[in-house]
Short mmCIF file of C-alpha atoms in Angstrom, two decimals:
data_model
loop_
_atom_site.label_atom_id
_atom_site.label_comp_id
_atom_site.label_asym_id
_atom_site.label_seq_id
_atom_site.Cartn_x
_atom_site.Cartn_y
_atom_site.Cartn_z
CA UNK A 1117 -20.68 -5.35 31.48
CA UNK A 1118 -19.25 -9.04 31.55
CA UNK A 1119 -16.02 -9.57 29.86
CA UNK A 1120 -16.26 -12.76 28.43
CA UNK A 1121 -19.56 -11.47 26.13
CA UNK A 1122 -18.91 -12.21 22.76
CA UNK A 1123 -20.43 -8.82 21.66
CA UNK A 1124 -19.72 -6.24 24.42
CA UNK A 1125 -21.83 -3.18 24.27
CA UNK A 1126 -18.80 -0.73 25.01
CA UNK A 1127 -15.19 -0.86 25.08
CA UNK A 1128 -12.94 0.86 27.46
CA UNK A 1129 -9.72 3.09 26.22
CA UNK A 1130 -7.34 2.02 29.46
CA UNK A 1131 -4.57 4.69 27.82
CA UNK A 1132 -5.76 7.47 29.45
CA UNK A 1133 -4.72 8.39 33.23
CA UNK A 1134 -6.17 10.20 35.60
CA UNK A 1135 -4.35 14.11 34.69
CA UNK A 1136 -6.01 15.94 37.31
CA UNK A 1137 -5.98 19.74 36.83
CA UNK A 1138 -3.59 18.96 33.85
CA UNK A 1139 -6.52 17.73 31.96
CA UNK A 1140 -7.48 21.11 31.63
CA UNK A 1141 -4.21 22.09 30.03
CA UNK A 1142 -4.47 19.00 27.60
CA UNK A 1143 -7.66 19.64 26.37
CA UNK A 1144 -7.36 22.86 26.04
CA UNK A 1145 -3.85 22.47 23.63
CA UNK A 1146 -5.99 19.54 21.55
CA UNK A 1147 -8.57 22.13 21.36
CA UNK A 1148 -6.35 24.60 19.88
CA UNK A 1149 -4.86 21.86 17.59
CA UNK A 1150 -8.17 21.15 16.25
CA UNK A 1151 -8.98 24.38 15.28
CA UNK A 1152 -6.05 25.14 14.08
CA UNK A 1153 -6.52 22.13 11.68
CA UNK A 1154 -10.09 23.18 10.83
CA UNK A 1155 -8.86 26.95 10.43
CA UNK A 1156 -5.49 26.35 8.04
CA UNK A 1157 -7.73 23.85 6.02
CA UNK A 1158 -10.41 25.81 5.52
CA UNK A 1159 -8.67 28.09 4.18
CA UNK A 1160 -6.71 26.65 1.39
CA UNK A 1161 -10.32 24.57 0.52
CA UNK A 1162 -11.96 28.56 -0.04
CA UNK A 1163 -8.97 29.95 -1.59
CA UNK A 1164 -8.99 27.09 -3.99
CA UNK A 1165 -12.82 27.24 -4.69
CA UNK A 1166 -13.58 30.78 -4.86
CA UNK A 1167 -10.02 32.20 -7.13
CA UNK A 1168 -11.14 30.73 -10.68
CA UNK A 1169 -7.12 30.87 -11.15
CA UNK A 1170 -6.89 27.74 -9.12
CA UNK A 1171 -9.37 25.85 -10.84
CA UNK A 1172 -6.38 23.24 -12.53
CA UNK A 1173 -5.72 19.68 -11.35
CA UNK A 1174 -2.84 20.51 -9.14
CA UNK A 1175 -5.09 22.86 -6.62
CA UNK A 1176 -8.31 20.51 -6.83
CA UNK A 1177 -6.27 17.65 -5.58
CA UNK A 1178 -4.38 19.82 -2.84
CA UNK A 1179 -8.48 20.91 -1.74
CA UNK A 1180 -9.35 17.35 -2.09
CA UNK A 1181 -5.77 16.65 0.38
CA UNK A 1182 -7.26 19.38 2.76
CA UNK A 1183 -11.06 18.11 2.33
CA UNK A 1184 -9.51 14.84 3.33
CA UNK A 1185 -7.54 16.20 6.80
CA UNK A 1186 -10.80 18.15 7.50
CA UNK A 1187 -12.82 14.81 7.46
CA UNK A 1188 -9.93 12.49 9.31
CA UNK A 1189 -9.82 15.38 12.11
CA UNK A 1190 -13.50 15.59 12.58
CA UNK A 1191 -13.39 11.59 12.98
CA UNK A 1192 -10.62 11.62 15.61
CA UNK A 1193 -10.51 14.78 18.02
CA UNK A 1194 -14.30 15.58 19.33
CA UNK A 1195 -14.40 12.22 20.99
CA UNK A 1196 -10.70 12.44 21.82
CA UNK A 1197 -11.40 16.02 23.57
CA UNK A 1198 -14.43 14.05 25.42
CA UNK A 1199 -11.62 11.56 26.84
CA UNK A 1200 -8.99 13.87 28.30
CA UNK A 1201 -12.23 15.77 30.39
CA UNK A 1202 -14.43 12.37 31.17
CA UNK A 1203 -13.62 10.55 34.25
CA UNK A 1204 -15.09 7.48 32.62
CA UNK A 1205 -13.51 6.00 29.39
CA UNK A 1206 -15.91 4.17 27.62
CA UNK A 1207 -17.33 4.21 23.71
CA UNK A 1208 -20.23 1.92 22.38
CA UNK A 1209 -19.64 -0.43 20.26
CA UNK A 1210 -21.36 1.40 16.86
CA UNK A 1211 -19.51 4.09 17.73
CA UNK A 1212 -15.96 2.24 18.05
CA UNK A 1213 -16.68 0.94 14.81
CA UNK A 1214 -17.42 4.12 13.11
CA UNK A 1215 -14.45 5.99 14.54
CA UNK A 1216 -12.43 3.02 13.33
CA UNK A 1217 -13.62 3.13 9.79
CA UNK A 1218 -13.39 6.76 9.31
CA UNK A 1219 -9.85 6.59 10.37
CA UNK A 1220 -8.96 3.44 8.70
CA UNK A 1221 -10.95 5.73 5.14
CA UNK A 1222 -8.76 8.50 6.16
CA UNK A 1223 -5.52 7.29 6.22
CA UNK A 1224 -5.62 5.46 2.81
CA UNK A 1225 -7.78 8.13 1.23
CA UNK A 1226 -4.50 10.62 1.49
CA UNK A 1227 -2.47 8.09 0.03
CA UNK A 1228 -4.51 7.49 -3.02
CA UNK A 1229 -4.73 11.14 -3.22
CA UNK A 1230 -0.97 11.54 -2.59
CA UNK A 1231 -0.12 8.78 -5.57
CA UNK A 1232 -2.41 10.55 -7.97
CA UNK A 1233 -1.18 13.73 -7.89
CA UNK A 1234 1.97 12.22 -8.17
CA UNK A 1235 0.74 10.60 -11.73
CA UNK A 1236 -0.18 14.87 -11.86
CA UNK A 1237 3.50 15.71 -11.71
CA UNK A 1238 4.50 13.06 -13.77
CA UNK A 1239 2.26 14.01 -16.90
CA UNK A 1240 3.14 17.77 -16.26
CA UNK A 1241 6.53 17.39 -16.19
CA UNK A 1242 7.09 14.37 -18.40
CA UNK A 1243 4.58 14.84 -20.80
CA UNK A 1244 3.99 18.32 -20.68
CA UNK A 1245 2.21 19.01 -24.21
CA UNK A 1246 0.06 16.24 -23.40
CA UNK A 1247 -1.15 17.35 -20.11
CA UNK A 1248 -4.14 19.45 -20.74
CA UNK A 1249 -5.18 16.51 -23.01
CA UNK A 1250 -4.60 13.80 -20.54
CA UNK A 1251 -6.04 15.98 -16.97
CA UNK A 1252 -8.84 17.36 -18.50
CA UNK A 1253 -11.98 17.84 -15.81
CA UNK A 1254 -13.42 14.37 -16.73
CA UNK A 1255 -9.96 12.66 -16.05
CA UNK A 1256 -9.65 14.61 -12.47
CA UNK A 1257 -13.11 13.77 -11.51
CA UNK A 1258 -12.60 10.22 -12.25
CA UNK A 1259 -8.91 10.03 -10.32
CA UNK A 1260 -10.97 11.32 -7.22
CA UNK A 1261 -14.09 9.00 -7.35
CA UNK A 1262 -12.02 6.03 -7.82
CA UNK A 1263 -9.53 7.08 -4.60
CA UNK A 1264 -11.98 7.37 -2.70
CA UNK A 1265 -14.18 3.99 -3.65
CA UNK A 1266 -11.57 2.16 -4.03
CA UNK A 1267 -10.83 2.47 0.05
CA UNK A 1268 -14.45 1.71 1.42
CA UNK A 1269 -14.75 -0.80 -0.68
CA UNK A 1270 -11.46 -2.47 0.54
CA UNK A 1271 -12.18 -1.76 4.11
CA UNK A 1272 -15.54 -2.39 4.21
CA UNK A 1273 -14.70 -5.79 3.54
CA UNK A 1274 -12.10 -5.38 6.50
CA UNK A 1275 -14.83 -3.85 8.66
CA UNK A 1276 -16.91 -6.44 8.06
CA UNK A 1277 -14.27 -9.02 9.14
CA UNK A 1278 -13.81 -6.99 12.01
CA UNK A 1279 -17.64 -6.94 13.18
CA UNK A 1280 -18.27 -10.40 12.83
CA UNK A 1281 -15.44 -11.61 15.52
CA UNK A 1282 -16.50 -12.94 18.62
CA UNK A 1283 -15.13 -10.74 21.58
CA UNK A 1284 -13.66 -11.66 24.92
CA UNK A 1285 -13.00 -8.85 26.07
CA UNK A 1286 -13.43 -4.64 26.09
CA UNK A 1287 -10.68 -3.05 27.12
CA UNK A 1288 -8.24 -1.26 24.15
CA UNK A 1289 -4.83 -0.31 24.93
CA UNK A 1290 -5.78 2.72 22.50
CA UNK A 1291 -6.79 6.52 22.74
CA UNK A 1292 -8.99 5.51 19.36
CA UNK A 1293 -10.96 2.33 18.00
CA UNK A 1294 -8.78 0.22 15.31
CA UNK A 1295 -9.10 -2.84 13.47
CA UNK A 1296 -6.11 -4.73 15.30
CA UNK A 1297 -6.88 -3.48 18.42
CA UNK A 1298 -10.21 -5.19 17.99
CA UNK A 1299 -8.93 -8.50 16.79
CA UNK A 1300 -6.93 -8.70 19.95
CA UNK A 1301 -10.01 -9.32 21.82
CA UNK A 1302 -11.40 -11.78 20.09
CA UNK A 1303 -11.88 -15.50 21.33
CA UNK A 1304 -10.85 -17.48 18.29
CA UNK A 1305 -8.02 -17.57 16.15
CA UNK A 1306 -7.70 -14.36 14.27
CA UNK A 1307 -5.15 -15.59 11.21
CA UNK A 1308 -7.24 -15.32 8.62
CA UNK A 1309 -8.33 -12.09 9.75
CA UNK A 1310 -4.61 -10.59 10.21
CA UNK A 1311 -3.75 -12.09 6.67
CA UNK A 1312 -6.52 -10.26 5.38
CA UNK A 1313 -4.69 -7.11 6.89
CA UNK A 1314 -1.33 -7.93 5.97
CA UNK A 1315 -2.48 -8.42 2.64
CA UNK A 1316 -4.78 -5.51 2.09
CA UNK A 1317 -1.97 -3.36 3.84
CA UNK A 1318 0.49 -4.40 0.87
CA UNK A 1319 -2.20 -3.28 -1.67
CA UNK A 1320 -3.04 0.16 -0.19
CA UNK A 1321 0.09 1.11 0.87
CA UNK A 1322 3.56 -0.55 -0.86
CA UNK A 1323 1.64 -0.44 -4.36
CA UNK A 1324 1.00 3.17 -4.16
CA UNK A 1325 4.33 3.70 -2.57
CA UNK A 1326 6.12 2.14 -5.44
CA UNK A 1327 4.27 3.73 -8.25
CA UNK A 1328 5.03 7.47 -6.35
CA UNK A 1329 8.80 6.26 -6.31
CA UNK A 1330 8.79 4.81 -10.20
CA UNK A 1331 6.73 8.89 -11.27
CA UNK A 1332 9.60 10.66 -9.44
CA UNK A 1333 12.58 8.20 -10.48
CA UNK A 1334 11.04 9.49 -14.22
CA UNK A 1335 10.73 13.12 -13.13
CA UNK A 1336 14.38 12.75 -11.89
CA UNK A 1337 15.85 11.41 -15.26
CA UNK A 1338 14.01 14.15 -17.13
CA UNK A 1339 15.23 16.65 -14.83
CA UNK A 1340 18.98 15.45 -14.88
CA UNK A 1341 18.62 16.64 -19.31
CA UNK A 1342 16.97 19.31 -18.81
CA UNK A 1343 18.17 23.29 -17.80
CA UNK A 1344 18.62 24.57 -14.72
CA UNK A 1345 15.37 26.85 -14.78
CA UNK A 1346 13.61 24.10 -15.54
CA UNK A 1347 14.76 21.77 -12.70
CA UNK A 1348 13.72 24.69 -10.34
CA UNK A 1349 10.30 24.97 -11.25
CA UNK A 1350 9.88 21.22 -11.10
CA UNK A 1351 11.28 21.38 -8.18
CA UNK A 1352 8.87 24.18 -6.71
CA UNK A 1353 5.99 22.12 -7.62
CA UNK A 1354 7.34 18.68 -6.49
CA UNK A 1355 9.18 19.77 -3.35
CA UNK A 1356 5.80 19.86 -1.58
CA UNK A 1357 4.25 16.45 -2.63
CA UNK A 1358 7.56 15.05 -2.16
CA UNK A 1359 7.48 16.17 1.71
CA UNK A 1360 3.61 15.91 2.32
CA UNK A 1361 4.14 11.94 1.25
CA UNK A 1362 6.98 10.81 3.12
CA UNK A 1363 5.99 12.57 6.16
CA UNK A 1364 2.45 11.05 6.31
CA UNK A 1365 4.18 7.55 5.37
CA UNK A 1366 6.40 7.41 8.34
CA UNK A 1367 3.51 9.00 10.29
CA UNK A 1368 1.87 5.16 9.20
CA UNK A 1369 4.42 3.43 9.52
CA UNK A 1370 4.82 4.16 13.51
CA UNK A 1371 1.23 3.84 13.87
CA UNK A 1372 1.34 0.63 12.61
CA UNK A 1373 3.92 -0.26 14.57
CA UNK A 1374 1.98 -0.41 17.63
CA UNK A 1375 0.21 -3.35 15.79
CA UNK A 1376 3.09 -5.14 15.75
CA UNK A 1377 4.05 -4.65 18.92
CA UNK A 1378 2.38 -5.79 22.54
CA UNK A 1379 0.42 -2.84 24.00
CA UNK A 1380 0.25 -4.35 27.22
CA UNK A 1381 4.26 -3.67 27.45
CA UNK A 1382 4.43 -0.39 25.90
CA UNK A 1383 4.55 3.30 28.05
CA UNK A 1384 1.39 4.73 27.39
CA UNK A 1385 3.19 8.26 26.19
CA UNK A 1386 4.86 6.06 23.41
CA UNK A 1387 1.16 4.57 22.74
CA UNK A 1388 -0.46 8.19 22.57
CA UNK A 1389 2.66 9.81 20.69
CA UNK A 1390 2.79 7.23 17.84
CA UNK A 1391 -1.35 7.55 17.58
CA UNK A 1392 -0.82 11.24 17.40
CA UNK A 1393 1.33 11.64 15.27
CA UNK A 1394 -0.64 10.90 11.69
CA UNK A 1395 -3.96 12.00 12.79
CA UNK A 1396 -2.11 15.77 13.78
CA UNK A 1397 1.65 16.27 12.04
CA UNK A 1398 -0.14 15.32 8.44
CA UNK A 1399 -3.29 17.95 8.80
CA UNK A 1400 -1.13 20.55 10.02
CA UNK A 1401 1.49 20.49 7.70
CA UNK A 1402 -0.43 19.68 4.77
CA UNK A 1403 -2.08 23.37 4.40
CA UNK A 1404 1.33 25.32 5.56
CA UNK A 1405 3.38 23.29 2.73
CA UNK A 1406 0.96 24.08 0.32
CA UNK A 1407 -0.13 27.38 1.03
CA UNK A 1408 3.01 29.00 2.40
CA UNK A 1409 5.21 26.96 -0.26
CA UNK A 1410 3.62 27.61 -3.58
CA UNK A 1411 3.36 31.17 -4.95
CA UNK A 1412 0.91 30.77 -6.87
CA UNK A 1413 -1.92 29.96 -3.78
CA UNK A 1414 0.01 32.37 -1.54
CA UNK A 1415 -1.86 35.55 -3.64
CA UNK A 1416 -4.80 34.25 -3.71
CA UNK A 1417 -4.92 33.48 0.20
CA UNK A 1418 -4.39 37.12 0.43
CA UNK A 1419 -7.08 38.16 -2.35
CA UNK A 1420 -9.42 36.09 -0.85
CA UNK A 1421 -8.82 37.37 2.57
CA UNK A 1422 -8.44 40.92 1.83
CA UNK A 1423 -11.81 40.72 -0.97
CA UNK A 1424 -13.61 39.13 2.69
CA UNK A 1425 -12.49 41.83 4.84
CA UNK A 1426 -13.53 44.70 2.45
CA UNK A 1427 -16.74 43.12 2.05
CA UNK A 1428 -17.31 43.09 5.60
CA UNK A 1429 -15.92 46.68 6.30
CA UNK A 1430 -17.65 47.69 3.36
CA UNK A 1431 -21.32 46.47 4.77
CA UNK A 1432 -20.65 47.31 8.43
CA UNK A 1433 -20.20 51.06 7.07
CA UNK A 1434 -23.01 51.11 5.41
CA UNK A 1435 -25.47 50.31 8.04
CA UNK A 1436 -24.81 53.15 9.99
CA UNK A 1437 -25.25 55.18 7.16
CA UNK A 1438 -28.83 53.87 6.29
CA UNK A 1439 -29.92 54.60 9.78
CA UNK A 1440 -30.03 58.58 10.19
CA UNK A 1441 -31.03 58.46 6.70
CA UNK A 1442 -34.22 56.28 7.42
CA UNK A 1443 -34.68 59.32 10.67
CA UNK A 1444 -34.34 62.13 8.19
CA UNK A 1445 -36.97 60.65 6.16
CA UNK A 1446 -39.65 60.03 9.05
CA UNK A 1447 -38.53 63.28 10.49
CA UNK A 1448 -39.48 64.92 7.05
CA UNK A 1449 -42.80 63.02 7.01
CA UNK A 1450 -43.68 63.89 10.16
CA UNK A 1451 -43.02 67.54 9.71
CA UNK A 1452 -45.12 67.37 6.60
CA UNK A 1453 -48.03 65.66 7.86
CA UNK A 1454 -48.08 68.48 10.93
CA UNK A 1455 -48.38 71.23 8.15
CA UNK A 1456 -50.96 69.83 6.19
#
């Protein structure tokens, strides 16, 4: 493949060394990672869909947060888990471009869904006799369609942008496909193209970020008049969202400080931790917060569980005990059939 084609076929991630027998040991901890995210996700997204207890706002935007990890995840780590055991590093171009927008989709659908369940806590606690009025079903389902449209629609227009540049080259200082990795090969002058980024950065990311800061500034005032009990349980509930968002902002924030920065310069561990680190730390943590934090989903993990396991047990007992039945019944048949 010739490096000065304006549309290379495939792009090479030049991150990734040659481990040896350690790639064995990487891919087998990414492994475990992955299912570990699949597993803890999974989990909260039954618990929350089969216990008609959880069927409020609050737990159908925490399913929505773990739908969310479950689709970033599945986006990221089966091609990553292809790297670390390939000798050859290479991804087509379709394929670069779909990784990139599924990760691009990910990252800003968790922080629409982050800044509306903030608006969540803020009607509970603010408003609270005009919550059931204000989040009824229609109102949740609308909050979700419109954070996640409102992303493809931005970054398709990004994507597109993206696709259309003339490339000089196919080699990303990466372990995954993004945007500014991709304008760095092309040919012409990409301004209007990082602009577009800067720009559309500002829009999905400080103007959430401010209205999460202006809900909790009003939760805190209301808080500071109101009794102790009551500054607990606000507390319970907001504790979580509170940690869930700044973690997965500064999880962005040194992503996107690779962007800013010249890859050709940086270690390749610093390139690989600061990739990581959103696409792992916010998955992980988002079920254990949630489901080890709040009583009120901790029960139902365990009903859930425990109404599975009985089920199971229950069936598995029962075959056996069909069986010799089934023979004491052809026996009997038999033996009647003789006599006759």
């Amino acid at each position: 493949m010739s490096n000065n084609s304006l549309t290379p076929s495939y792009f090479q991630f030049t991150v990734f060394a040659d481990y040896g027998p350690l790639r064995y040991l990487f891919f087998s901890l990414s492994l475990l990672i992955y299912v570990t995210i699949i597993s803890a996700n999974l989990v909260i997204v039954l618990s929350v869909c089969l216990e008609t207890s959880l069927h409020q706002p609050m737990y159908v935007f925490i399913c929505s947060l773990c739908l969310n990890s479950l689709y970033g995840s599945t986006g990221f780590f089966p091609r990553f888990l292809m790297d670390l055991l390939s000798d050859t590093h290479f991804i087509s171009r379709p394929l670069c471009f779909t990784q990139m927008y599924v990760i691009h989709t990910y990252k800003a659908h968790e922080v629409n869904i982050l800044t509306v369940m903030a608006y969540d806590r803020f009607v509970a606690i603010c408003q609270p006799l005009h919550y059931h009025s204000k989040m009824t079903f229609r109102t949740v389902l609308l909050l979700l369609i419109l954070a996640a449209l409102y992303p493809v629609c931005v970054i398709s227009f990004l994507f597109y942008l993206a696709t259309s540049l003339p490339l000089c080259g196919d080699k990303l200082q990466r372990i995954f496909c993004t945007t500014w990795s991709i304008v760095e090969l092309s040919c012409v002058d990409a301004v209007v193209m990082s602009i577009a980024g800067q720009f559309l950065a500002v829009i999905m990311i400080f103007i959430p970020l401010s209205f999460v800061l202006y809900t909790y500034l009003r939760i805190l005032l209301v808080c500071r008049r109101s009794s102790s009990e009551f500054r607990g349980k606000a507390l319970q509930t907001c504790l979580p969202h509170i940690v869930t968002f700044v973690n997965f902002c500064i999880s962005i924030f040194c992503e996107g400080s690779l962007s800013q920065c010249k890859t050709d310069e940086a270690k390749p561990f610093v390139i690989v931790v600061l990739s990581l680190e959103f696409i792992i730390i916010s998955p992980i943590s988002n079920p254990l917060v949630y489901g080890l934090n709040l009583p009120q989903i901790r029960p139902c993990i365990v009903k859930v569980f425990y109404n599975s396991s009985l089920h199971w047990f229950c069936q598995s007992s029962s075959e056996p005990a069909e069986e010799p039945a089934k023979i004491n019944t052809a026996f009997y048949s038999h033996n009647s059939s003789e006599r006759s």
